[in-house]
Amino acid sequence: MDMLINGEHVSDMDREDVINPYTGEVIDSVPIAHLNNVDKVIKAANDAKESLQEMSAFKISNKLFAVCEKLKENKDEFSQLLTEEVGKPISESYVELDRSIETLKLAAEEAKRIYGESVPLDAGLNGKGFFAFTQKLPLGVVAAITPFNYPLNLTIHKIAPAIAAKNTVIIKPPTDAPLTVMKFAELVNEEFPAGVINTITGYGSEVGDALVASDDVDKISFTGSVTTGLMIAQRAGMKKVTLELGGNDPLIVLDDADVDAAVKGVINGAYLNAGQVCMGVKRIIIQEGIYNEFKAKLVEETSKIKMGDPTRKDTQLGTLISQKAAKQVEEAVNNAVDDGAEILIGGKRDGAFFEATVVDNVTPDMDLVVRETFGPIAPLIKVKTIDEAIQIANDTEYGLQAGIFTENYRNALRCANEIEAGTVFVNKQSTFRTDNMPFGGFKNSGSGKEGIKYAVEEMTKTKLIGLNLR
Ligand code: NAD
């Protein structure tokens, strides 16, 4: 697939293969862009600003709805491509498509709701006699830099609110899974003037970094790892930055929990997308009174997970993004075992596959739970008290989301108040998101929020206009 710059396909350069992690076959290839292409794409996005900013909110909204319809019409094709490039089960690809359609719809609606407000300057000293109001203005050019795990929906979470707020966009898609995003950009380009949406492929450290450092890009909207996020924060200078980074989400199960519901929460939270989810359940903290019952039930339910060909409708666990990624998970599990943990079920790798794995006797200092392990792992940590559970839940550099299972409202509220995370769910695992809710972590999990209304806020700048009426 070719890059899209100023409405034209650009391909005359070296290319890199995109590999299907399940079959190992080459699906397609994309250009490896260099710095001169970055200059061209930034110029195209700047040149297109006027054409978009002249468009009414009414028209932009209708065009976003039109893109939404096109995505719906091509849902099968997009879902198949997503499964081919990411290795995720086809049923999960369809869910990502449904959510992508929903995200677009929310942005098309939000395009009509970008309001300023009147400001009573007379509430401040010497402010009497003014009529003042704010306007929400576009920033200009937004660069969207995105990861491999939910490439389509996470990219739409950036470009749809950006366009709704009248910003032009440059997408730097993930290197391992660029195709669905690039194909989607073609749909957007059919509706909007040339240059409103552009794609550039290549290495993050070269192309991504040049976008981040450019004075002619007004905002970086990044989703990816903490390591890259920290580099971006340092390189971005004065431009606006939203960082949606990694997670190490706890799921706390207290003695008074509905154990079956909590087990279901782990099955849906730790193994989804082969554990490659920022808000995946990564640490399961269980009170000792129900530990054995919970453990037995979790192992039983884990044994039912169907791993295999991701194109089959009944497959629940596909491959990881690459064999290299699966080897990293294998190493993290083996290291934990060397340090005294015990594998109750799973634990084996086959190429890019890694089995759904329950690990017992995990202690909070093991790398398996100190770092973000991006694989289908359920590590169990036993605690005596709710205080200990909260202390362990918070003892991490991350703070994306969290889940607590308890039937006691005092315990629920206490955990909700004391856990340091952008979202805390009670009787639901962290691995849950609706596309309108404010989403974004505390601590090293990032800064800023997404969720269409909140993303639009971060894609605009506020101007105050004051009329002195005296
Ligand atoms: P990554 O940080 O390796 O890459 C993300 C993107 O950044 C890619 O497009 C990459 O090419 C680009 N990039 C790499 N180096 C760069 C640089 N120096 N400058 C600019 N761009 C650069 O992340 P990944 O492995 O693709 O994704 C997995 C990570 O993303 C996990 O940590 C996961 O938790 C996180 N994630 C977070 C969220 C969230 O919303 N909080 C959602 C999904 C994934």
Short mmCIF file of C-alpha atoms and ligand atoms in Angstrom, two decimals:
data_model
loop_
_atom_site.label_atom_id
_atom_site.label_comp_id
_atom_site.label_asym_id
_atom_site.label_seq_id
_atom_site.Cartn_x
_atom_site.Cartn_y
_atom_site.Cartn_z
CA MET A 1 0.00 0.00 0.00
CA ASP A 2 1.24 3.51 -0.75
CA MET A 3 1.43 6.62 1.39
CA LEU A 4 -1.13 9.33 0.84
CA ILE A 5 0.32 12.84 0.63
CA ASN A 6 -1.79 15.75 -0.59
CA GLY A 7 -4.32 13.33 -2.06
CA GLU A 8 -1.68 11.51 -4.11
CA HIS A 9 -0.13 8.08 -3.71
CA VAL A 10 3.57 8.19 -2.98
CA SER A 11 5.63 5.04 -3.34
CA ASP A 12 8.93 5.63 -5.18
CA MET A 13 11.32 4.49 -2.44
CA ASP A 14 12.52 1.45 -0.50
CA ARG A 15 9.74 -0.61 1.01
CA GLU A 16 9.22 -2.81 4.04
CA ASP A 17 7.14 -6.00 4.08
CA VAL A 18 4.08 -6.34 6.28
CA ILE A 19 3.94 -9.89 7.64
CA ASN A 20 0.92 -11.94 8.72
CA PRO A 21 2.04 -13.17 12.17
CA TYR A 22 -0.08 -16.34 11.88
CA THR A 23 1.01 -17.59 8.44
CA GLY A 24 4.38 -15.84 8.32
CA GLU A 25 3.50 -14.73 4.78
CA VAL A 26 4.06 -11.28 3.33
CA ILE A 27 0.66 -9.56 2.98
CA ASP A 28 1.83 -6.31 1.41
CA SER A 29 4.59 -3.74 1.73
CA VAL A 30 4.74 -0.04 2.63
CA PRO A 31 7.27 2.68 1.79
CA ILE A 32 10.08 3.54 4.18
CA ALA A 33 9.82 7.32 4.10
CA HIS A 34 12.73 9.64 4.87
CA LEU A 35 13.06 13.19 6.06
CA ASN A 36 12.34 14.81 2.66
CA ASN A 37 8.96 13.02 2.65
CA VAL A 38 8.27 14.34 6.14
CA ASP A 39 8.80 17.89 4.86
CA LYS A 40 6.38 17.21 1.99
CA VAL A 41 3.68 15.74 4.20
CA ILE A 42 3.90 18.61 6.69
CA LYS A 43 3.62 21.12 3.84
CA ALA A 44 0.59 19.29 2.40
CA ALA A 45 -1.21 19.33 5.77
CA ASN A 46 -0.44 23.03 6.28
CA ASP A 47 -1.55 23.94 2.75
CA ALA A 48 -4.88 22.15 3.30
CA LYS A 49 -5.75 23.99 6.54
CA GLU A 50 -7.64 26.77 4.78
CA SER A 51 -9.85 24.44 2.76
CA LEU A 52 -10.93 22.63 5.92
CA GLN A 53 -11.34 25.69 8.11
CA GLU A 54 -13.57 27.32 5.51
CA MET A 55 -15.92 24.36 5.63
CA SER A 56 -18.96 24.68 7.90
CA ALA A 57 -19.32 22.43 10.94
CA PHE A 58 -22.53 21.17 9.32
CA LYS A 59 -20.64 20.00 6.25
CA ILE A 60 -17.76 18.46 8.20
CA SER A 61 -20.25 16.55 10.33
CA ASN A 62 -22.03 15.20 7.23
CA LYS A 63 -18.74 14.19 5.66
CA LEU A 64 -17.69 12.32 8.79
CA PHE A 65 -21.05 10.52 8.74
CA ALA A 66 -20.38 9.65 5.08
CA VAL A 67 -16.98 8.15 5.99
CA CYS A 68 -18.76 6.21 8.70
CA GLU A 69 -21.20 4.74 6.14
CA LYS A 70 -18.33 3.76 3.86
CA LEU A 71 -16.56 1.99 6.71
CA LYS A 72 -19.79 0.12 7.48
CA GLU A 73 -20.10 -0.97 3.83
CA ASN A 74 -16.51 -2.27 3.88
CA LYS A 75 -16.64 -3.83 7.33
CA ASP A 76 -15.90 -7.40 6.19
CA GLU A 77 -12.88 -6.40 4.15
CA PHE A 78 -11.45 -4.22 6.94
CA SER A 79 -12.00 -6.94 9.57
CA GLN A 80 -10.19 -9.53 7.46
CA LEU A 81 -7.25 -7.21 6.83
CA LEU A 82 -7.02 -6.41 10.54
CA THR A 83 -6.86 -10.10 11.42
CA GLU A 84 -4.23 -10.68 8.72
CA GLU A 85 -1.89 -7.94 9.90
CA VAL A 86 -2.35 -8.19 13.69
CA GLY A 87 -3.16 -11.91 14.13
CA LYS A 88 -6.19 -11.14 16.29
CA PRO A 89 -9.23 -13.45 16.15
CA ILE A 90 -11.71 -12.42 13.48
CA SER A 91 -14.47 -12.01 16.08
CA GLU A 92 -12.31 -9.39 17.85
CA SER A 93 -11.58 -7.64 14.54
CA TYR A 94 -15.33 -7.27 13.98
CA VAL A 95 -15.64 -5.75 17.46
CA GLU A 96 -12.87 -3.28 16.60
CA LEU A 97 -14.72 -2.37 13.40
CA ASP A 98 -17.99 -1.83 15.28
CA ARG A 99 -16.20 0.40 17.74
CA SER A 100 -14.43 2.30 14.96
CA ILE A 101 -17.80 3.02 13.34
CA GLU A 102 -19.14 4.18 16.70
CA THR A 103 -16.10 6.40 17.31
CA LEU A 104 -16.59 8.06 13.92
CA LYS A 105 -20.28 8.60 14.61
CA LEU A 106 -19.50 10.24 17.95
CA ALA A 107 -17.03 12.58 16.22
CA ALA A 108 -19.53 13.45 13.47
CA GLU A 109 -22.00 14.42 16.22
CA GLU A 110 -19.40 16.30 18.23
CA ALA A 111 -18.38 18.38 15.19
CA LYS A 112 -21.63 20.30 15.74
CA ARG A 113 -21.06 20.92 19.45
CA ILE A 114 -17.80 22.87 19.63
CA TYR A 115 -18.92 25.77 21.79
CA GLY A 116 -17.22 28.66 23.47
CA GLU A 117 -18.88 30.35 26.46
CA SER A 118 -19.64 33.81 27.71
CA VAL A 119 -17.30 34.90 30.51
CA PRO A 120 -18.41 37.35 33.24
CA LEU A 121 -15.31 39.54 33.45
CA ASP A 122 -17.15 41.61 36.06
CA ALA A 123 -16.51 38.79 38.51
CA GLY A 124 -12.89 39.97 38.55
CA LEU A 125 -11.39 43.23 39.79
CA ASN A 126 -11.89 46.10 37.28
CA GLY A 127 -13.82 43.81 34.90
CA LYS A 128 -17.07 45.74 34.94
CA GLY A 129 -18.55 46.84 31.63
CA PHE A 130 -17.24 44.09 29.39
CA PHE A 131 -19.04 41.61 27.19
CA ALA A 132 -16.64 38.69 26.79
CA PHE A 133 -16.80 35.27 25.22
CA THR A 134 -14.48 32.44 24.21
CA GLN A 135 -14.07 30.67 20.91
CA LYS A 136 -12.67 27.18 20.37
CA LEU A 137 -10.29 27.34 17.44
CA PRO A 138 -8.49 24.61 15.50
CA LEU A 139 -4.83 24.09 16.33
CA GLY A 140 -3.76 23.58 12.72
CA VAL A 141 -1.94 20.33 11.92
CA VAL A 142 -2.31 17.27 14.16
CA ALA A 143 0.15 14.36 13.87
CA ALA A 144 -1.36 11.04 15.02
CA ILE A 145 1.25 8.44 15.99
CA THR A 146 -0.34 5.10 16.79
CA PRO A 147 0.38 1.52 18.01
CA PHE A 148 -0.23 -1.92 16.54
CA ASN A 149 -2.69 -3.48 18.97
CA TYR A 150 -5.94 -1.68 18.02
CA PRO A 151 -4.56 0.18 15.03
CA LEU A 152 -7.82 1.25 13.45
CA ASN A 153 -9.95 2.38 16.38
CA LEU A 154 -7.07 4.04 18.21
CA THR A 155 -6.15 6.00 15.09
CA ILE A 156 -9.77 7.03 14.53
CA HIS A 157 -9.81 8.24 18.16
CA LYS A 158 -7.30 10.86 17.00
CA ILE A 159 -8.14 11.73 13.42
CA ALA A 160 -11.94 11.94 13.76
CA PRO A 161 -11.94 14.51 16.61
CA ALA A 162 -9.04 16.33 14.92
CA ILE A 163 -11.05 16.80 11.72
CA ALA A 164 -14.26 17.53 13.67
CA ALA A 165 -12.34 20.44 15.23
CA LYS A 166 -11.11 21.53 11.74
CA ASN A 167 -7.51 20.33 12.02
CA THR A 168 -5.70 18.64 9.15
CA VAL A 169 -4.00 15.36 9.95
CA ILE A 170 -0.80 13.43 9.34
CA ILE A 171 -0.94 9.79 10.39
CA LYS A 172 2.17 7.82 11.23
CA PRO A 173 0.69 4.32 11.51
CA PRO A 174 2.32 1.46 13.43
CA THR A 175 5.18 -0.20 11.57
CA ASP A 176 3.94 -3.76 12.20
CA ALA A 177 0.29 -3.11 11.28
CA PRO A 178 -0.10 -0.08 8.99
CA LEU A 179 -2.53 -1.42 6.39
CA THR A 180 -6.05 -0.97 7.85
CA VAL A 181 -5.16 2.57 8.89
CA MET A 182 -3.81 3.45 5.43
CA LYS A 183 -6.85 1.92 3.76
CA PHE A 184 -9.10 3.93 6.07
CA ALA A 185 -7.25 7.16 5.23
CA GLU A 186 -8.22 6.54 1.58
CA LEU A 187 -11.91 6.58 2.60
CA VAL A 188 -11.47 9.87 4.45
CA ASN A 189 -9.58 11.35 1.49
CA GLU A 190 -12.54 10.57 -0.82
CA GLU A 191 -14.69 12.93 1.25
CA PHE A 192 -12.34 15.79 2.14
CA PRO A 193 -10.10 18.15 0.12
CA ALA A 194 -6.60 16.87 -0.73
CA GLY A 195 -4.13 17.22 2.14
CA VAL A 196 -6.72 17.13 4.94
CA ILE A 197 -5.61 13.57 5.66
CA ASN A 198 -2.14 12.23 4.90
CA THR A 199 -0.21 9.11 5.80
CA ILE A 200 3.51 8.59 6.19
CA THR A 201 5.14 5.25 6.90
CA GLY A 202 8.67 4.45 7.99
CA TYR A 203 10.61 4.19 11.21
CA GLY A 204 9.25 5.83 14.31
CA SER A 205 12.72 6.97 15.33
CA GLU A 206 13.11 8.84 12.03
CA VAL A 207 9.71 9.78 10.57
CA GLY A 208 7.85 9.90 13.92
CA ASP A 209 10.63 11.85 15.57
CA ALA A 210 10.75 14.43 12.74
CA LEU A 211 7.00 15.03 13.07
CA VAL A 212 7.36 15.47 16.83
CA ALA A 213 10.24 17.93 16.49
CA SER A 214 8.76 20.03 13.65
CA ASP A 215 7.70 23.63 14.32
CA ASP A 216 5.08 23.28 11.59
CA VAL A 217 3.10 20.58 13.41
CA ASP A 218 0.79 21.96 16.10
CA LYS A 219 -0.14 18.90 18.08
CA ILE A 220 1.12 15.37 18.68
CA SER A 221 -1.50 12.84 19.61
CA PHE A 222 0.39 9.72 20.57
CA THR A 223 -0.65 6.26 21.72
CA GLY A 224 2.09 3.75 22.48
CA SER A 225 4.69 2.72 25.03
CA VAL A 226 5.94 4.74 27.98
CA THR A 227 9.48 4.68 26.56
CA THR A 228 8.43 6.34 23.30
CA GLY A 229 6.00 8.65 25.12
CA LEU A 230 8.75 10.00 27.35
CA MET A 231 10.95 10.68 24.31
CA ILE A 232 8.09 12.51 22.62
CA ALA A 233 7.41 14.61 25.72
CA GLN A 234 11.04 15.73 25.68
CA ARG A 235 11.20 16.44 21.93
CA ALA A 236 7.85 18.18 21.37
CA GLY A 237 8.83 21.64 22.60
CA MET A 238 5.87 24.02 23.03
CA LYS A 239 3.37 22.12 20.90
CA LYS A 240 0.37 20.45 22.52
CA VAL A 241 0.84 16.75 23.29
CA THR A 242 -1.58 14.03 24.33
CA LEU A 243 0.04 10.82 25.54
CA GLU A 244 -1.94 7.58 25.89
CA LEU A 245 0.67 5.16 27.21
CA GLY A 246 1.05 1.72 28.72
CA GLY A 247 -0.73 0.20 31.68
CA ASN A 248 -0.24 -2.42 34.36
CA ASP A 249 -3.83 -2.60 35.52
CA PRO A 250 -4.77 -4.36 38.76
CA LEU A 251 -7.87 -6.44 39.30
CA ILE A 252 -8.61 -6.74 43.02
CA VAL A 253 -10.78 -9.62 44.21
CA LEU A 254 -11.89 -9.26 47.84
CA ASP A 255 -13.20 -12.04 50.09
CA ASP A 256 -16.77 -10.82 49.62
CA ALA A 257 -16.61 -10.85 45.79
CA ASP A 258 -18.80 -12.75 43.36
CA VAL A 259 -16.02 -15.17 42.40
CA ASP A 260 -17.59 -16.32 39.12
CA ALA A 261 -17.95 -12.72 37.95
CA ALA A 262 -14.34 -11.96 38.91
CA VAL A 263 -13.07 -15.05 37.04
CA LYS A 264 -15.04 -13.93 33.98
CA GLY A 265 -13.41 -10.51 34.36
CA VAL A 266 -9.96 -12.09 34.16
CA ILE A 267 -10.87 -14.26 31.16
CA ASN A 268 -12.17 -11.19 29.32
CA GLY A 269 -9.42 -8.91 30.58
CA ALA A 270 -6.15 -10.85 30.63
CA TYR A 271 -6.44 -12.86 27.40
CA LEU A 272 -8.23 -10.39 25.10
CA ASN A 273 -6.18 -9.63 21.98
CA ALA A 274 -3.60 -12.13 23.33
CA GLY A 275 -3.04 -9.81 26.30
CA GLN A 276 -1.85 -6.97 24.06
CA VAL A 277 -4.18 -4.39 25.53
CA CYS A 278 -3.03 -1.24 27.36
CA MET A 279 -5.94 -1.60 29.80
CA GLY A 280 -5.60 -5.40 30.03
CA VAL A 281 -5.75 -7.11 33.43
CA LYS A 282 -2.05 -7.44 34.27
CA ARG A 283 -2.03 -8.06 38.05
CA ILE A 284 -4.67 -10.06 39.88
CA ILE A 285 -4.64 -9.26 43.59
CA ILE A 286 -6.75 -11.73 45.58
CA GLN A 287 -7.68 -11.81 49.27
CA GLU A 288 -6.63 -15.05 50.94
CA GLY A 289 -10.13 -16.20 52.03
CA ILE A 290 -11.24 -16.91 48.45
CA TYR A 291 -7.83 -17.42 46.88
CA ASN A 292 -8.07 -21.19 46.37
CA GLU A 293 -11.63 -21.13 45.04
CA PHE A 294 -10.77 -18.29 42.63
CA LYS A 295 -7.61 -20.01 41.45
CA ALA A 296 -9.34 -23.34 40.75
CA LYS A 297 -12.15 -21.68 38.80
CA LEU A 298 -9.76 -19.51 36.81
CA VAL A 299 -7.66 -22.50 35.76
CA GLU A 300 -10.80 -24.37 34.71
CA GLU A 301 -12.08 -21.45 32.59
CA THR A 302 -8.61 -20.84 31.11
CA SER A 303 -8.49 -24.46 29.94
CA LYS A 304 -11.53 -23.75 27.74
CA ILE A 305 -9.85 -20.93 25.76
CA LYS A 306 -9.53 -21.88 22.09
CA MET A 307 -6.20 -20.86 20.60
CA GLY A 308 -5.52 -21.18 16.88
CA ASP A 309 -6.22 -19.92 13.37
CA PRO A 310 -7.37 -16.31 13.90
CA THR A 311 -9.57 -16.40 10.79
CA ARG A 312 -11.83 -19.07 12.40
CA LYS A 313 -14.98 -17.70 14.02
CA ASP A 314 -14.60 -19.81 17.19
CA THR A 315 -10.95 -18.84 17.88
CA GLN A 316 -10.54 -16.83 21.08
CA LEU A 317 -6.76 -16.50 21.22
CA GLY A 318 -4.73 -15.61 18.14
CA THR A 319 -1.04 -14.87 17.78
CA LEU A 320 0.88 -12.01 19.26
CA ILE A 321 2.05 -9.33 16.82
CA SER A 322 5.31 -11.22 16.13
CA GLN A 323 7.45 -14.13 17.22
CA LYS A 324 9.81 -11.61 18.84
CA ALA A 325 6.96 -10.27 20.99
CA ALA A 326 5.96 -13.83 22.00
CA LYS A 327 9.58 -14.59 22.96
CA GLN A 328 9.62 -11.55 25.26
CA VAL A 329 6.52 -12.85 27.05
CA GLU A 330 8.09 -16.31 27.32
CA GLU A 331 11.20 -14.82 28.89
CA ALA A 332 9.17 -12.80 31.42
CA VAL A 333 7.22 -15.93 32.47
CA ASN A 334 10.37 -18.07 32.69
CA ASN A 335 12.12 -15.46 34.82
CA ALA A 336 9.18 -15.40 37.23
CA VAL A 337 9.31 -19.20 37.49
CA ASP A 338 13.06 -19.03 38.22
CA ASP A 339 12.19 -16.61 41.04
CA GLY A 340 9.64 -18.99 42.62
CA ALA A 341 6.39 -18.53 40.65
CA GLU A 342 4.46 -21.57 39.43
CA ILE A 343 2.67 -22.07 36.12
CA LEU A 344 -0.77 -23.61 36.77
CA ILE A 345 -1.80 -23.84 33.12
CA GLY A 346 -0.31 -22.72 29.79
CA GLY A 347 3.19 -21.24 29.69
CA LYS A 348 4.22 -22.51 26.25
CA ARG A 349 5.12 -20.61 23.09
CA ASP A 350 4.72 -21.83 19.52
CA GLY A 351 6.04 -19.30 16.99
CA ALA A 352 4.05 -16.10 17.58
CA PHE A 353 1.47 -17.93 19.72
CA PHE A 354 1.60 -17.90 23.50
CA GLU A 355 -0.85 -19.97 25.55
CA ALA A 356 -3.33 -18.44 27.98
CA THR A 357 -1.32 -18.79 31.19
CA VAL A 358 -2.14 -18.64 34.89
CA VAL A 359 0.89 -17.98 37.11
CA ASP A 360 0.64 -18.65 40.86
CA ASN A 361 2.83 -17.49 43.78
CA VAL A 362 3.65 -14.20 42.10
CA THR A 363 5.18 -11.54 44.31
CA PRO A 364 4.82 -7.81 43.58
CA ASP A 365 8.56 -7.39 42.98
CA MET A 366 8.75 -9.87 40.06
CA ASP A 367 9.46 -8.29 36.67
CA LEU A 368 6.41 -10.11 35.27
CA VAL A 369 4.20 -7.66 37.20
CA VAL A 370 6.58 -4.71 37.65
CA ARG A 371 6.79 -4.19 33.88
CA GLU A 372 3.92 -4.17 31.43
CA THR A 373 3.85 -7.77 30.16
CA PHE A 374 2.10 -7.61 26.76
CA GLY A 375 0.85 -11.22 26.56
CA PRO A 376 -2.01 -13.51 27.69
CA ILE A 377 -0.86 -13.90 31.28
CA ALA A 378 -2.87 -13.98 34.51
CA PRO A 379 -0.42 -13.50 37.42
CA LEU A 380 -1.93 -14.18 40.87
CA ILE A 381 -0.83 -12.24 43.94
CA LYS A 382 -2.23 -13.27 47.36
CA VAL A 383 -2.97 -10.63 50.01
CA LYS A 384 -4.35 -10.69 53.55
CA THR A 385 -6.16 -7.35 53.74
CA ILE A 386 -7.79 -4.64 51.67
CA ASP A 387 -5.02 -2.24 52.78
CA GLU A 388 -2.42 -4.57 51.33
CA ALA A 389 -4.43 -4.93 48.11
CA ILE A 390 -4.62 -1.15 47.63
CA GLN A 391 -0.96 -0.67 48.49
CA ILE A 392 0.13 -3.25 45.89
CA ALA A 393 -2.31 -1.91 43.29
CA ASN A 394 -0.73 1.55 43.64
CA ASP A 395 2.87 0.38 43.84
CA THR A 396 3.57 0.86 40.14
CA GLU A 397 4.71 3.58 37.75
CA TYR A 398 1.45 3.08 35.81
CA GLY A 399 -2.10 4.28 36.49
CA LEU A 400 -4.32 3.60 33.50
CA GLN A 401 -7.44 1.74 34.71
CA ALA A 402 -8.33 -0.67 37.56
CA GLY A 403 -11.07 -3.14 38.50
CA ILE A 404 -12.34 -4.24 41.91
CA PHE A 405 -14.66 -7.13 42.65
CA THR A 406 -16.56 -6.84 45.94
CA GLU A 407 -20.20 -6.96 47.06
CA ASN A 408 -19.52 -4.52 49.89
CA TYR A 409 -20.13 -0.87 49.03
CA ARG A 410 -17.74 0.46 51.70
CA ASN A 411 -14.89 -1.62 50.27
CA ALA A 412 -15.88 -0.63 46.75
CA LEU A 413 -15.84 3.09 47.52
CA ARG A 414 -12.65 2.86 49.51
CA CYS A 415 -10.79 1.14 46.66
CA ALA A 416 -12.31 3.53 44.11
CA ASN A 417 -11.15 6.53 46.14
CA GLU A 418 -7.68 5.27 46.94
CA ILE A 419 -6.56 3.61 43.72
CA GLU A 420 -4.46 5.94 41.57
CA ALA A 421 -5.79 5.37 38.06
CA GLY A 422 -7.62 7.31 35.36
CA THR A 423 -10.60 4.95 35.67
CA VAL A 424 -11.71 2.57 38.43
CA PHE A 425 -14.48 0.08 37.73
CA VAL A 426 -16.35 -1.77 40.45
CA ASN A 427 -17.45 -5.30 39.54
CA LYS A 428 -15.93 -4.94 36.10
CA GLN A 429 -12.37 -5.55 34.94
CA SER A 430 -10.20 -2.65 33.75
CA THR A 431 -10.42 -3.96 30.20
CA PHE A 432 -13.54 -2.01 29.36
CA ARG A 433 -14.07 1.24 27.54
CA THR A 434 -16.88 3.00 25.76
CA ASP A 435 -15.69 5.34 23.06
CA ASN A 436 -17.36 8.43 24.54
CA MET A 437 -15.94 8.16 28.06
CA PRO A 438 -12.92 10.18 29.19
CA PHE A 439 -10.01 7.81 28.75
CA GLY A 440 -6.42 8.37 29.84
CA GLY A 441 -4.13 7.38 32.64
CA PHE A 442 -2.41 8.90 35.64
CA LYS A 443 1.33 8.71 36.43
CA ASN A 444 3.42 7.24 33.58
CA SER A 445 0.31 5.97 31.79
CA GLY A 446 0.10 9.34 30.11
CA SER A 447 -1.30 12.81 30.07
CA GLY A 448 -4.47 14.22 28.54
CA LYS A 449 -7.71 12.45 27.74
CA GLU A 450 -9.32 10.85 24.73
CA GLY A 451 -12.97 9.86 24.24
CA ILE A 452 -14.40 12.06 21.51
CA LYS A 453 -15.68 15.07 23.47
CA TYR A 454 -12.48 15.16 25.56
CA ALA A 455 -10.23 14.65 22.53
CA VAL A 456 -11.93 17.55 20.72
CA GLU A 457 -11.17 19.75 23.72
CA GLU A 458 -7.48 18.82 23.39
CA MET A 459 -7.54 19.47 19.63
CA THR A 460 -8.58 23.11 20.04
CA LYS A 461 -7.19 26.33 21.49
CA THR A 462 -9.32 28.83 23.39
CA LYS A 463 -9.43 32.50 22.44
CA LEU A 464 -11.14 35.13 24.61
CA ILE A 465 -12.71 38.16 22.95
CA GLY A 466 -13.67 41.03 25.24
CA LEU A 467 -15.73 44.07 24.18
CA ASN A 468 -15.41 47.12 26.41
CA LEU A 469 -18.96 48.51 26.41
CA ARG A 470 -18.24 51.58 28.54
P1 NAD B 1 5.56 1.94 20.48
O1 NAD B 1 5.77 3.04 21.47
O2 NAD B 1 6.70 1.04 20.20
O3 NAD B 1 5.12 2.55 19.06
C1 NAD B 1 3.99 3.37 18.92
C2 NAD B 1 4.19 4.27 17.70
O4 NAD B 1 5.27 5.18 17.94
C3 NAD B 1 4.55 3.53 16.41
O5 NAD B 1 3.86 4.09 15.33
C4 NAD B 1 6.04 3.77 16.31
O6 NAD B 1 6.53 3.68 14.96
C5 NAD B 1 6.16 5.19 16.84
N1 NAD B 1 7.50 5.58 17.34
C6 NAD B 1 8.51 4.79 17.78
N2 NAD B 1 9.57 5.53 18.15
C7 NAD B 1 9.23 6.82 17.97
C8 NAD B 1 9.90 8.06 18.19
N3 NAD B 1 11.15 8.12 18.67
N4 NAD B 1 9.25 9.21 17.91
C9 NAD B 1 7.98 9.19 17.43
N5 NAD B 1 7.30 8.04 17.19
C10 NAD B 1 7.91 6.87 17.45
O7 NAD B 1 4.28 1.11 20.98
P2 NAD B 1 3.69 -0.27 20.40
O8 NAD B 1 4.60 -1.39 20.75
O9 NAD B 1 3.28 -0.11 18.98
O10 NAD B 1 2.34 -0.38 21.25
C11 NAD B 1 2.26 -1.00 22.49
C12 NAD B 1 2.25 0.01 23.61
O11 NAD B 1 1.19 0.95 23.41
C13 NAD B 1 1.97 -0.62 24.95
O12 NAD B 1 2.79 -0.04 25.93
C14 NAD B 1 0.50 -0.30 25.21
O13 NAD B 1 0.13 -0.33 26.56
C15 NAD B 1 0.42 1.07 24.62
N6 NAD B 1 -0.97 1.41 24.31
C16 NAD B 1 -1.59 2.39 25.04
C17 NAD B 1 -2.93 2.68 24.81
C18 NAD B 1 -3.64 3.76 25.57
O14 NAD B 1 -4.67 4.24 25.08
N7 NAD B 1 -3.18 4.17 26.73
C19 NAD B 1 -3.63 1.96 23.84
C20 NAD B 1 -2.96 0.97 23.12
C21 NAD B 1 -1.63 0.71 23.36
#
